[in-house]
Amino acid sequence: MTHAESKHEGILFLVATPIGNLADISKRALETLTNADIIVCEDSRVTRKLFTHFGLHPKELWTYHEHNAAAMRPRIVDAVGTGKHVALVSDAGTPLISDPGYKLVRALQDAGLKVTSVPGANAALCALILSGLPCDQFFFGGFPPRKSGARQTFFGALKGVPGTLIFYESPRRLRACLQDLHAALGEREVAYAREITKYFETIERAPITLFLEREDLDNLKGELVLLVGPRLETTPDQEDIRSHLEKRMEDLSLKDAVKEVATQLGLSRQLVYSVALDLREERER
Ligand code: SAM
C-alpha cells in the first residue's frame, strides 16, 4: 500500500500479471490481489489458473470483457464508490494495452473515484527493448487489421511516424503482414520478438525483403510482437538507386519507375526523380 492508497477509500488497481514467466509477478501485485475485495478479470479460467499457481483465493471474481463491459461498468463503479478495493487484471501483461479497461478507468475518474496502477510486464515494451531498434521514440499500433487492403492503408498512414512502430500480430499472419508493410512503407528494418520471457524466446531483426525470403517464416509458433524500424535515414547510395531505376525504367514510365523505386527503397520520390532525370539524360546523349 502506498501513501496514496487508504484502506477506507475505494480504489481500482490496474494490476499487471506476467506475459509468460510467472516469476515476473511483482510483490506488490501479489499483495494487491491478496487484499482486494473483488478481482475483475477477462477470462475467469485463465485468472483462476494464475491464482492457483500463487495460492491466491479471490474473495469475489468478476469478469469484464467486450461482451459484458457496458453492463459491468456501473457495477464496478458502484463497488469502488462504496469503498471497495477492486483489482483489474487481464489474461496476461498490462491491462488496457490491447485489452479491456480504458472506458472503465474513464468512468471511475469521471465519478471522482481513485484509480492507480501496479505496473509490471508488457509485451510491447519488452519487445521494443529487445529488438535492437531505436527506443527513443515509438508508436504502438496494437493489432493491425486482418484484411490485406485495410492493413496496407493502416500501415500507409504510419509512414511519417519518426520512431519505431510496434504491433501485436499472430505468427500465422506474419508473412502477409510483412508483404503489406513492404507495399506500404518500402524497405525497412523489422524485428520480431516471439515468446518473450518464455523458454523459446527468440528475437530476429532483418530488412523486410530478407525476412520474406525465409521459408521458416511460415512455421513460427506462439505469441509475437512485430516491430518496424524508422524510415531508413542512411545516405542513399546513388549507385543502388540507379541500378534499381535502370531495371524498372525498361518496362515502366519514368514516373511509375520513380514511384516504385522510392517505395521499395524507402526514399523520397523527389530524390529518386532527380537520379532518374540524370539517367534519362545520359541515355539520350
Ligand atoms: N496486455 C498485454 C500486454 O501487456 O502485453 C497484451 C495483450 S494482447 C491481447 C496479446 C498479444 O500480446 C499477443 O497476441 C502477442 O502479440 C503479444 N504478447 C503477449 N505475450 C507475449 C509474449 N510472451 N511474447 C510475445 N508476444 C506476446
PDB file of C-alpha atoms and ligand atoms in Angstrom:
ATOM      1  CA  MET A   1       0.000   0.000   0.000  1.00  0.00           C
ATOM      2  CA  THR A   2       1.426   3.414  -0.962  1.00  0.00           C
ATOM      3  CA  HIS A   3       0.745   6.674   0.899  1.00  0.00           C
ATOM      4  CA  ALA A   4      -1.898   7.411  -1.736  1.00  0.00           C
ATOM      5  CA  GLU A   5      -3.837   4.198  -1.001  1.00  0.00           C
ATOM      6  CA  SER A   6      -6.115   4.416   2.009  1.00  0.00           C
ATOM      7  CA  LYS A   7      -7.809   1.338   3.455  1.00  0.00           C
ATOM      8  CA  HIS A   8     -11.062   3.271   3.694  1.00  0.00           C
ATOM      9  CA  GLU A   9     -11.149   4.726   0.210  1.00  0.00           C
ATOM     10  CA  GLY A  10     -12.449   2.729  -2.741  1.00  0.00           C
ATOM     11  CA  ILE A  11      -9.757   2.182  -5.362  1.00  0.00           C
ATOM     12  CA  LEU A  12      -9.441   0.463  -8.699  1.00  0.00           C
ATOM     13  CA  PHE A  13      -5.979  -1.102  -9.040  1.00  0.00           C
ATOM     14  CA  LEU A  14      -4.755  -1.868 -12.572  1.00  0.00           C
ATOM     15  CA  VAL A  15      -2.573  -4.888 -11.884  1.00  0.00           C
ATOM     16  CA  ALA A  16      -0.075  -6.239 -14.419  1.00  0.00           C
ATOM     17  CA  THR A  17       0.471 -10.009 -14.497  1.00  0.00           C
ATOM     18  CA  PRO A  18       3.256 -11.991 -16.270  1.00  0.00           C
ATOM     19  CA  ILE A  19       3.363 -12.490 -20.066  1.00  0.00           C
ATOM     20  CA  GLY A  20       4.900 -15.964 -19.824  1.00  0.00           C
ATOM     21  CA  ASN A  21       7.341 -16.308 -16.970  1.00  0.00           C
ATOM     22  CA  LEU A  22       5.299 -16.494 -13.779  1.00  0.00           C
ATOM     23  CA  ALA A  23       8.262 -15.308 -11.713  1.00  0.00           C
ATOM     24  CA  ASP A  24       7.710 -11.859 -13.226  1.00  0.00           C
ATOM     25  CA  ILE A  25       4.779 -11.067 -10.932  1.00  0.00           C
ATOM     26  CA  SER A  26       5.649  -8.272  -8.519  1.00  0.00           C
ATOM     27  CA  LYS A  27       5.447  -8.422  -4.729  1.00  0.00           C
ATOM     28  CA  ARG A  28       3.035  -5.503  -4.799  1.00  0.00           C
ATOM     29  CA  ALA A  29       0.830  -7.256  -7.400  1.00  0.00           C
ATOM     30  CA  LEU A  30       0.566 -10.312  -5.105  1.00  0.00           C
ATOM     31  CA  GLU A  31      -0.246  -8.115  -2.091  1.00  0.00           C
ATOM     32  CA  THR A  32      -2.874  -6.179  -4.037  1.00  0.00           C
ATOM     33  CA  LEU A  33      -4.507  -9.354  -5.376  1.00  0.00           C
ATOM     34  CA  THR A  34      -4.487 -10.953  -1.921  1.00  0.00           C
ATOM     35  CA  ASN A  35      -6.131  -7.939  -0.269  1.00  0.00           C
ATOM     36  CA  ALA A  36      -8.605  -6.933  -2.999  1.00  0.00           C
ATOM     37  CA  ASP A  37     -12.299  -7.253  -2.179  1.00  0.00           C
ATOM     38  CA  ILE A  38     -13.077  -8.001  -5.814  1.00  0.00           C
ATOM     39  CA  ILE A  39     -10.876  -9.190  -8.662  1.00  0.00           C
ATOM     40  CA  VAL A  40     -12.092  -8.232 -12.122  1.00  0.00           C
ATOM     41  CA  CYS A  41     -10.619 -10.340 -14.931  1.00  0.00           C
ATOM     42  CA  GLU A  42     -11.079 -11.012 -18.639  1.00  0.00           C
ATOM     43  CA  ASP A  43     -11.427 -14.784 -18.555  1.00  0.00           C
ATOM     44  CA  SER A  44     -12.015 -16.409 -15.161  1.00  0.00           C
ATOM     45  CA  ARG A  45     -10.461 -19.745 -16.295  1.00  0.00           C
ATOM     46  CA  VAL A  46      -7.155 -18.030 -17.138  1.00  0.00           C
ATOM     47  CA  THR A  47      -7.125 -15.979 -13.941  1.00  0.00           C
ATOM     48  CA  ARG A  48      -8.060 -18.943 -11.728  1.00  0.00           C
ATOM     49  CA  LYS A  49      -5.066 -20.853 -13.125  1.00  0.00           C
ATOM     50  CA  LEU A  50      -2.758 -17.952 -12.290  1.00  0.00           C
ATOM     51  CA  PHE A  51      -4.246 -17.620  -8.809  1.00  0.00           C
ATOM     52  CA  THR A  52      -3.906 -21.359  -8.150  1.00  0.00           C
ATOM     53  CA  HIS A  53      -0.212 -21.107  -9.032  1.00  0.00           C
ATOM     54  CA  PHE A  54       0.266 -18.349  -6.441  1.00  0.00           C
ATOM     55  CA  GLY A  55      -2.075 -19.867  -3.843  1.00  0.00           C
ATOM     56  CA  LEU A  56      -4.427 -16.868  -4.073  1.00  0.00           C
ATOM     57  CA  HIS A  57      -8.107 -17.175  -3.198  1.00  0.00           C
ATOM     58  CA  PRO A  58     -10.126 -14.239  -4.560  1.00  0.00           C
ATOM     59  CA  LYS A  59     -12.972 -13.124  -2.294  1.00  0.00           C
ATOM     60  CA  GLU A  60     -15.009 -12.331  -5.407  1.00  0.00           C
ATOM     61  CA  LEU A  61     -14.074 -12.897  -9.050  1.00  0.00           C
ATOM     62  CA  TRP A  62     -15.968 -10.861 -11.650  1.00  0.00           C
ATOM     63  CA  THR A  63     -15.416 -10.838 -15.417  1.00  0.00           C
ATOM     64  CA  TYR A  64     -15.155  -7.761 -17.622  1.00  0.00           C
ATOM     65  CA  HIS A  65     -14.814  -8.255 -21.373  1.00  0.00           C
ATOM     66  CA  GLU A  66     -16.114  -6.761 -24.591  1.00  0.00           C
ATOM     67  CA  HIS A  67     -19.438  -8.632 -24.383  1.00  0.00           C
ATOM     68  CA  ASN A  68     -20.439  -7.583 -20.838  1.00  0.00           C
ATOM     69  CA  ALA A  69     -18.435  -4.365 -20.340  1.00  0.00           C
ATOM     70  CA  ALA A  70     -21.383  -1.973 -20.713  1.00  0.00           C
ATOM     71  CA  ALA A  71     -23.370  -3.862 -18.056  1.00  0.00           C
ATOM     72  CA  MET A  72     -20.444  -4.455 -15.702  1.00  0.00           C
ATOM     73  CA  ARG A  73     -19.000  -0.925 -15.753  1.00  0.00           C
ATOM     74  CA  PRO A  74     -21.660   0.659 -13.482  1.00  0.00           C
ATOM     75  CA  ARG A  75     -21.402  -2.313 -11.065  1.00  0.00           C
ATOM     76  CA  ILE A  76     -17.650  -1.826 -10.749  1.00  0.00           C
ATOM     77  CA  VAL A  77     -18.034   1.958 -10.357  1.00  0.00           C
ATOM     78  CA  ASP A  78     -20.608   1.327  -7.597  1.00  0.00           C
ATOM     79  CA  ALA A  79     -18.304  -1.127  -5.832  1.00  0.00           C
ATOM     80  CA  VAL A  80     -15.392   1.336  -5.813  1.00  0.00           C
ATOM     81  CA  GLY A  81     -17.831   4.120  -4.844  1.00  0.00           C
ATOM     82  CA  THR A  82     -18.844   2.159  -1.745  1.00  0.00           C
ATOM     83  CA  GLY A  83     -15.233   1.841  -0.600  1.00  0.00           C
ATOM     84  CA  LYS A  84     -14.227  -1.493  -2.143  1.00  0.00           C
ATOM     85  CA  HIS A  85     -10.705  -2.276  -3.330  1.00  0.00           C
ATOM     86  CA  VAL A  86     -11.087  -3.703  -6.823  1.00  0.00           C
ATOM     87  CA  ALA A  87      -8.187  -5.159  -8.848  1.00  0.00           C
ATOM     88  CA  LEU A  88      -8.405  -5.344 -12.634  1.00  0.00           C
ATOM     89  CA  VAL A  89      -6.221  -7.950 -14.361  1.00  0.00           C
ATOM     90  CA  SER A  90      -6.135  -9.131 -17.968  1.00  0.00           C
ATOM     91  CA  ASP A  91      -5.239 -12.614 -19.217  1.00  0.00           C
ATOM     92  CA  ALA A  92      -1.595 -11.577 -19.387  1.00  0.00           C
ATOM     93  CA  GLY A  93       0.528  -8.447 -19.087  1.00  0.00           C
ATOM     94  CA  THR A  94      -0.690  -4.921 -18.503  1.00  0.00           C
ATOM     95  CA  PRO A  95      -4.465  -4.411 -18.528  1.00  0.00           C
ATOM     96  CA  LEU A  96      -5.860  -1.912 -21.079  1.00  0.00           C
ATOM     97  CA  ILE A  97      -2.980  -2.479 -23.527  1.00  0.00           C
ATOM     98  CA  SER A  98      -4.870  -4.260 -26.354  1.00  0.00           C
ATOM     99  CA  ASP A  99      -7.082  -5.483 -23.513  1.00  0.00           C
ATOM    100  CA  PRO A 100     -10.311  -4.191 -21.910  1.00  0.00           C
ATOM    101  CA  GLY A 101     -10.410  -1.434 -19.303  1.00  0.00           C
ATOM    102  CA  TYR A 102      -9.956   2.032 -20.752  1.00  0.00           C
ATOM    103  CA  LYS A 103     -13.630   3.001 -20.578  1.00  0.00           C
ATOM    104  CA  LEU A 104     -13.763   1.651 -17.032  1.00  0.00           C
ATOM    105  CA  VAL A 105     -10.853   3.882 -15.988  1.00  0.00           C
ATOM    106  CA  ARG A 106     -12.602   6.910 -17.522  1.00  0.00           C
ATOM    107  CA  ALA A 107     -15.905   6.058 -15.833  1.00  0.00           C
ATOM    108  CA  LEU A 108     -14.223   5.863 -12.420  1.00  0.00           C
ATOM    109  CA  GLN A 109     -12.253   9.067 -12.946  1.00  0.00           C
ATOM    110  CA  ASP A 110     -15.382  10.862 -14.168  1.00  0.00           C
ATOM    111  CA  ALA A 111     -17.148   9.723 -10.984  1.00  0.00           C
ATOM    112  CA  GLY A 112     -14.305  11.248  -8.933  1.00  0.00           C
ATOM    113  CA  LEU A 113     -13.011   7.838  -7.841  1.00  0.00           C
ATOM    114  CA  LYS A 114      -9.427   6.711  -7.446  1.00  0.00           C
ATOM    115  CA  VAL A 115      -7.564   4.600  -9.986  1.00  0.00           C
ATOM    116  CA  THR A 116      -3.970   3.518  -9.500  1.00  0.00           C
ATOM    117  CA  SER A 117      -1.573   1.153 -11.243  1.00  0.00           C
ATOM    118  CA  VAL A 118       0.508  -1.802 -10.117  1.00  0.00           C
ATOM    119  CA  PRO A 119       2.922  -1.957 -13.066  1.00  0.00           C
ATOM    120  CA  GLY A 120       4.661  -4.997 -14.496  1.00  0.00           C
ATOM    121  CA  ALA A 121       5.160  -6.946 -17.711  1.00  0.00           C
ATOM    122  CA  ASN A 122       4.053  -5.649 -21.087  1.00  0.00           C
ATOM    123  CA  ALA A 123       4.874  -7.449 -24.357  1.00  0.00           C
ATOM    124  CA  ALA A 124       5.190  -4.268 -26.470  1.00  0.00           C
ATOM    125  CA  LEU A 125       7.795  -2.616 -24.242  1.00  0.00           C
ATOM    126  CA  CYS A 126       9.742  -5.845 -23.629  1.00  0.00           C
ATOM    127  CA  ALA A 127       9.856  -6.424 -27.404  1.00  0.00           C
ATOM    128  CA  LEU A 128      10.987  -2.850 -28.046  1.00  0.00           C
ATOM    129  CA  ILE A 129      13.951  -3.032 -25.695  1.00  0.00           C
ATOM    130  CA  LEU A 130      14.925  -6.465 -27.076  1.00  0.00           C
ATOM    131  CA  SER A 131      14.560  -5.513 -30.750  1.00  0.00           C
ATOM    132  CA  GLY A 132      17.783  -3.599 -31.299  1.00  0.00           C
ATOM    133  CA  LEU A 133      15.681  -0.880 -32.957  1.00  0.00           C
ATOM    134  CA  PRO A 134      15.675   2.727 -31.695  1.00  0.00           C
ATOM    135  CA  CYS A 135      13.756   3.116 -28.434  1.00  0.00           C
ATOM    136  CA  ASP A 136      13.869   6.927 -28.098  1.00  0.00           C
ATOM    137  CA  GLN A 137      10.588   7.366 -29.959  1.00  0.00           C
ATOM    138  CA  PHE A 138       7.983   4.709 -30.749  1.00  0.00           C
ATOM    139  CA  PHE A 139       4.394   4.204 -31.816  1.00  0.00           C
ATOM    140  CA  PHE A 140       2.285   1.311 -30.562  1.00  0.00           C
ATOM    141  CA  GLY A 141      -0.259   0.278 -33.192  1.00  0.00           C
ATOM    142  CA  GLY A 142      -1.952  -2.664 -31.422  1.00  0.00           C
ATOM    143  CA  PHE A 143      -3.251  -5.408 -33.738  1.00  0.00           C
ATOM    144  CA  PRO A 144      -3.161  -4.468 -37.464  1.00  0.00           C
ATOM    145  CA  PRO A 145      -6.353  -5.164 -39.474  1.00  0.00           C
ATOM    146  CA  ARG A 146      -6.630  -8.748 -40.733  1.00  0.00           C
ATOM    147  CA  LYS A 147      -7.537  -7.959 -44.361  1.00  0.00           C
ATOM    148  CA  SER A 148      -4.707  -7.045 -46.691  1.00  0.00           C
ATOM    149  CA  GLY A 149      -6.292  -3.885 -48.190  1.00  0.00           C
ATOM    150  CA  ALA A 150      -7.193  -2.421 -44.804  1.00  0.00           C
ATOM    151  CA  ARG A 151      -3.762  -3.405 -43.466  1.00  0.00           C
ATOM    152  CA  GLN A 152      -1.906  -1.577 -46.247  1.00  0.00           C
ATOM    153  CA  THR A 153      -3.973   1.566 -45.637  1.00  0.00           C
ATOM    154  CA  PHE A 154      -3.317   1.250 -41.885  1.00  0.00           C
ATOM    155  CA  PHE A 155       0.470   0.923 -42.406  1.00  0.00           C
ATOM    156  CA  GLY A 156       0.487   3.665 -45.062  1.00  0.00           C
ATOM    157  CA  ALA A 157      -0.961   6.124 -42.535  1.00  0.00           C
ATOM    158  CA  LEU A 158       2.073   5.478 -40.282  1.00  0.00           C
ATOM    159  CA  LYS A 159       4.660   6.281 -42.957  1.00  0.00           C
ATOM    160  CA  GLY A 160       5.678   9.585 -41.401  1.00  0.00           C
ATOM    161  CA  VAL A 161       5.970   8.386 -37.803  1.00  0.00           C
ATOM    162  CA  PRO A 162       9.569   9.218 -36.807  1.00  0.00           C
ATOM    163  CA  GLY A 163      10.146   6.301 -34.379  1.00  0.00           C
ATOM    164  CA  THR A 164       9.906   2.519 -34.198  1.00  0.00           C
ATOM    165  CA  LEU A 165       6.467   1.029 -34.872  1.00  0.00           C
ATOM    166  CA  ILE A 166       5.207  -1.771 -32.621  1.00  0.00           C
ATOM    167  CA  PHE A 167       2.388  -4.208 -33.447  1.00  0.00           C
ATOM    168  CA  TYR A 168       0.849  -7.296 -31.910  1.00  0.00           C
ATOM    169  CA  GLU A 169       0.441  -9.966 -34.585  1.00  0.00           C
ATOM    170  CA  SER A 170      -0.215 -13.670 -34.936  1.00  0.00           C
ATOM    171  CA  PRO A 171       2.731 -15.691 -36.343  1.00  0.00           C
ATOM    172  CA  ARG A 172       0.253 -17.143 -38.872  1.00  0.00           C
ATOM    173  CA  ARG A 173      -0.184 -13.717 -40.463  1.00  0.00           C
ATOM    174  CA  LEU A 174       3.450 -12.626 -40.276  1.00  0.00           C
ATOM    175  CA  ARG A 175       4.340 -13.170 -43.948  1.00  0.00           C
ATOM    176  CA  ALA A 176       1.193 -11.460 -45.251  1.00  0.00           C
ATOM    177  CA  CYS A 177       1.748  -8.648 -42.791  1.00  0.00           C
ATOM    178  CA  LEU A 178       5.370  -8.130 -43.917  1.00  0.00           C
ATOM    179  CA  GLN A 179       4.276  -8.131 -47.561  1.00  0.00           C
ATOM    180  CA  ASP A 180       1.763  -5.378 -46.817  1.00  0.00           C
ATOM    181  CA  LEU A 181       4.338  -3.447 -44.794  1.00  0.00           C
ATOM    182  CA  HIS A 182       6.704  -3.554 -47.751  1.00  0.00           C
ATOM    183  CA  ALA A 183       3.986  -2.439 -50.154  1.00  0.00           C
ATOM    184  CA  ALA A 184       3.016   0.461 -47.865  1.00  0.00           C
ATOM    185  CA  LEU A 185       6.367   1.638 -46.471  1.00  0.00           C
ATOM    186  CA  GLY A 186       9.060   0.224 -48.757  1.00  0.00           C
ATOM    187  CA  GLU A 187      12.175  -1.386 -47.371  1.00  0.00           C
ATOM    188  CA  ARG A 188      12.589  -1.078 -43.619  1.00  0.00           C
ATOM    189  CA  GLU A 189      14.444  -2.912 -40.939  1.00  0.00           C
ATOM    190  CA  VAL A 190      11.966  -5.019 -38.980  1.00  0.00           C
ATOM    191  CA  ALA A 191      12.221  -7.281 -35.962  1.00  0.00           C
ATOM    192  CA  TYR A 192      10.034  -9.759 -34.212  1.00  0.00           C
ATOM    193  CA  ALA A 193      10.128 -10.830 -30.584  1.00  0.00           C
ATOM    194  CA  ARG A 194       8.498 -14.211 -30.037  1.00  0.00           C
ATOM    195  CA  GLU A 195       7.623 -15.997 -26.790  1.00  0.00           C
ATOM    196  CA  ILE A 196       9.114 -13.213 -24.659  1.00  0.00           C
ATOM    197  CA  THR A 197      10.164 -14.363 -21.145  1.00  0.00           C
ATOM    198  CA  LYS A 198       9.375 -17.991 -22.129  1.00  0.00           C
ATOM    199  CA  TYR A 199      11.690 -20.931 -22.894  1.00  0.00           C
ATOM    200  CA  PHE A 200      11.656 -20.387 -26.671  1.00  0.00           C
ATOM    201  CA  GLU A 201      12.130 -16.608 -26.564  1.00  0.00           C
ATOM    202  CA  THR A 202      13.532 -15.532 -29.953  1.00  0.00           C
ATOM    203  CA  ILE A 203      14.429 -12.121 -31.308  1.00  0.00           C
ATOM    204  CA  GLU A 204      15.198 -11.671 -35.019  1.00  0.00           C
ATOM    205  CA  ARG A 205      15.997  -8.485 -36.916  1.00  0.00           C
ATOM    206  CA  ALA A 206      16.485  -8.021 -40.705  1.00  0.00           C
ATOM    207  CA  PRO A 207      15.285  -5.909 -43.655  1.00  0.00           C
ATOM    208  CA  ILE A 208      11.748  -6.891 -44.728  1.00  0.00           C
ATOM    209  CA  THR A 209      12.897  -8.366 -48.048  1.00  0.00           C
ATOM    210  CA  LEU A 210      15.343 -10.714 -46.318  1.00  0.00           C
ATOM    211  CA  PHE A 211      12.673 -11.902 -43.906  1.00  0.00           C
ATOM    212  CA  LEU A 212      10.352 -12.602 -46.825  1.00  0.00           C
ATOM    213  CA  GLU A 213      12.955 -14.917 -48.376  1.00  0.00           C
ATOM    214  CA  ARG A 214      12.909 -17.162 -45.295  1.00  0.00           C
ATOM    215  CA  GLU A 215      10.804 -20.300 -45.527  1.00  0.00           C
ATOM    216  CA  ASP A 216      10.681 -20.823 -41.752  1.00  0.00           C
ATOM    217  CA  LEU A 217       8.660 -17.601 -41.502  1.00  0.00           C
ATOM    218  CA  ASP A 218       5.544 -19.692 -42.098  1.00  0.00           C
ATOM    219  CA  ASN A 219       6.198 -22.140 -39.262  1.00  0.00           C
ATOM    220  CA  LEU A 220       6.590 -19.798 -36.296  1.00  0.00           C
ATOM    221  CA  LYS A 221       4.551 -20.660 -33.228  1.00  0.00           C
ATOM    222  CA  GLY A 222       3.472 -18.899 -30.064  1.00  0.00           C
ATOM    223  CA  GLU A 223       2.971 -15.204 -29.408  1.00  0.00           C
ATOM    224  CA  LEU A 224       4.721 -12.477 -31.287  1.00  0.00           C
ATOM    225  CA  VAL A 225       5.377  -8.738 -31.380  1.00  0.00           C
ATOM    226  CA  LEU A 226       6.363  -7.197 -34.716  1.00  0.00           C
ATOM    227  CA  LEU A 227       8.496  -4.057 -34.789  1.00  0.00           C
ATOM    228  CA  VAL A 228       9.324  -1.789 -37.718  1.00  0.00           C
ATOM    229  CA  GLY A 229      12.373   0.452 -37.669  1.00  0.00           C
ATOM    230  CA  PRO A 230      12.060   4.125 -38.539  1.00  0.00           C
ATOM    231  CA  ARG A 231      12.405   5.246 -42.153  1.00  0.00           C
ATOM    232  CA  LEU A 232      15.935   4.447 -43.281  1.00  0.00           C
ATOM    233  CA  GLU A 233      17.974   7.568 -42.684  1.00  0.00           C
ATOM    234  CA  THR A 234      21.262   6.352 -44.195  1.00  0.00           C
ATOM    235  CA  THR A 235      22.646   8.432 -47.020  1.00  0.00           C
ATOM    236  CA  PRO A 236      21.137   6.716 -50.017  1.00  0.00           C
ATOM    237  CA  ASP A 237      23.641   5.022 -52.248  1.00  0.00           C
ATOM    238  CA  GLN A 238      23.266   6.668 -55.678  1.00  0.00           C
ATOM    239  CA  GLU A 239      24.519   3.553 -57.453  1.00  0.00           C
ATOM    240  CA  ASP A 240      21.874   1.495 -55.692  1.00  0.00           C
ATOM    241  CA  ILE A 241      19.116   3.895 -56.767  1.00  0.00           C
ATOM    242  CA  ARG A 242      20.482   3.913 -60.337  1.00  0.00           C
ATOM    243  CA  SER A 243      20.593   0.135 -60.638  1.00  0.00           C
ATOM    244  CA  HIS A 244      17.028  -0.187 -59.316  1.00  0.00           C
ATOM    245  CA  LEU A 245      15.860   2.543 -61.717  1.00  0.00           C
ATOM    246  CA  GLU A 246      17.661   1.027 -64.709  1.00  0.00           C
ATOM    247  CA  LYS A 247      15.739  -2.208 -64.258  1.00  0.00           C
ATOM    248  CA  ARG A 248      12.367  -0.530 -63.705  1.00  0.00           C
ATOM    249  CA  MET A 249      12.751   2.030 -66.498  1.00  0.00           C
ATOM    250  CA  GLU A 250      12.991  -0.787 -69.039  1.00  0.00           C
ATOM    251  CA  ASP A 251       9.295  -1.536 -68.780  1.00  0.00           C
ATOM    252  CA  LEU A 252       7.746   1.356 -66.841  1.00  0.00           C
ATOM    253  CA  SER A 253       7.267   5.070 -67.481  1.00  0.00           C
ATOM    254  CA  LEU A 254       9.734   7.364 -65.710  1.00  0.00           C
ATOM    255  CA  LYS A 255       7.025   8.435 -63.272  1.00  0.00           C
ATOM    256  CA  ASP A 256       5.993   4.892 -62.381  1.00  0.00           C
ATOM    257  CA  ALA A 257       9.589   3.695 -62.101  1.00  0.00           C
ATOM    258  CA  VAL A 258      10.356   6.555 -59.681  1.00  0.00           C
ATOM    259  CA  LYS A 259       7.267   5.772 -57.635  1.00  0.00           C
ATOM    260  CA  GLU A 260       8.123   2.096 -57.363  1.00  0.00           C
ATOM    261  CA  VAL A 261      11.822   2.541 -56.549  1.00  0.00           C
ATOM    262  CA  ALA A 262      11.101   5.253 -53.974  1.00  0.00           C
ATOM    263  CA  THR A 263       8.663   2.930 -52.188  1.00  0.00           C
ATOM    264  CA  GLN A 264      10.970  -0.040 -52.449  1.00  0.00           C
ATOM    265  CA  LEU A 265      13.976   1.792 -51.026  1.00  0.00           C
ATOM    266  CA  GLY A 266      12.007   3.892 -48.563  1.00  0.00           C
ATOM    267  CA  LEU A 267      13.286   7.147 -50.141  1.00  0.00           C
ATOM    268  CA  SER A 268      11.593  10.377 -51.153  1.00  0.00           C
ATOM    269  CA  ARG A 269      10.235  10.478 -54.710  1.00  0.00           C
ATOM    270  CA  GLN A 270      11.967  13.820 -55.218  1.00  0.00           C
ATOM    271  CA  LEU A 271      15.377  12.279 -54.598  1.00  0.00           C
ATOM    272  CA  VAL A 272      14.741   9.250 -56.817  1.00  0.00           C
ATOM    273  CA  TYR A 273      13.291  11.537 -59.519  1.00  0.00           C
ATOM    274  CA  SER A 274      16.470  13.599 -59.664  1.00  0.00           C
ATOM    275  CA  VAL A 275      18.555  10.434 -60.180  1.00  0.00           C
ATOM    276  CA  ALA A 276      16.066   9.227 -62.812  1.00  0.00           C
ATOM    277  CA  LEU A 277      16.371  12.519 -64.764  1.00  0.00           C
ATOM    278  CA  ASP A 278      20.191  12.214 -64.793  1.00  0.00           C
ATOM    279  CA  LEU A 279      19.879   8.661 -66.008  1.00  0.00           C
ATOM    280  CA  ARG A 280      17.482   9.590 -68.802  1.00  0.00           C
ATOM    281  CA  GLU A 281      19.713  12.428 -69.913  1.00  0.00           C
ATOM    282  CA  GLU A 282      22.723  10.094 -70.063  1.00  0.00           C
ATOM    283  CA  ARG A 283      20.736   7.625 -72.126  1.00  0.00           C
ATOM    284  CA  GLU A 284      19.603  10.318 -74.563  1.00  0.00           C
ATOM    285  CA  ARG A 285      23.114  11.625 -75.162  1.00  0.00           C
TER     286      ARG A 285
HETATM  287  N1  SAM B   1      -1.956  -6.712 -22.305  1.00  0.00           N
HETATM  288  C1  SAM B   1      -0.913  -7.486 -22.919  1.00  0.00           C
HETATM  289  C2  SAM B   1       0.436  -6.800 -22.710  1.00  0.00           C
HETATM  290  O1  SAM B   1       0.573  -6.034 -21.765  1.00  0.00           O
HETATM  291  O2  SAM B   1       1.359  -7.040 -23.478  1.00  0.00           O
HETATM  292  C3  SAM B   1      -1.211  -7.750 -24.375  1.00  0.00           C
HETATM  293  C4  SAM B   1      -2.495  -8.459 -24.627  1.00  0.00           C
HETATM  294  S1  SAM B   1      -2.824  -8.773 -26.310  1.00  0.00           S
HETATM  295  C5  SAM B   1      -4.464  -9.362 -26.239  1.00  0.00           C
HETATM  296  C6  SAM B   1      -1.949 -10.256 -26.648  1.00  0.00           C
HETATM  297  C7  SAM B   1      -0.791 -10.061 -27.640  1.00  0.00           C
HETATM  298  O3  SAM B   1       0.374  -9.590 -26.960  1.00  0.00           O
HETATM  299  C8  SAM B   1      -0.340 -11.346 -28.315  1.00  0.00           C
HETATM  300  O4  SAM B   1      -1.141 -11.648 -29.445  1.00  0.00           O
HETATM  301  C9  SAM B   1       1.086 -11.024 -28.717  1.00  0.00           C
HETATM  302  O5  SAM B   1       1.108 -10.230 -29.888  1.00  0.00           O
HETATM  303  C10 SAM B   1       1.530 -10.145 -27.524  1.00  0.00           C
HETATM  304  N2  SAM B   1       2.180 -10.982 -26.498  1.00  0.00           N
HETATM  305  C11 SAM B   1       1.703 -11.306 -25.288  1.00  0.00           C
HETATM  306  N3  SAM B   1       2.596 -12.058 -24.618  1.00  0.00           N
HETATM  307  C12 SAM B   1       3.655 -12.218 -25.419  1.00  0.00           C
HETATM  308  C13 SAM B   1       4.903 -12.890 -25.298  1.00  0.00           C
HETATM  309  N4  SAM B   1       5.237 -13.565 -24.207  1.00  0.00           N
HETATM  310  N5  SAM B   1       5.769 -12.834 -26.340  1.00  0.00           N
HETATM  311  C14 SAM B   1       5.464 -12.158 -27.450  1.00  0.00           C
HETATM  312  N6  SAM B   1       4.295 -11.501 -27.623  1.00  0.00           N
HETATM  313  C15 SAM B   1       3.401 -11.525 -26.626  1.00  0.00           C
END
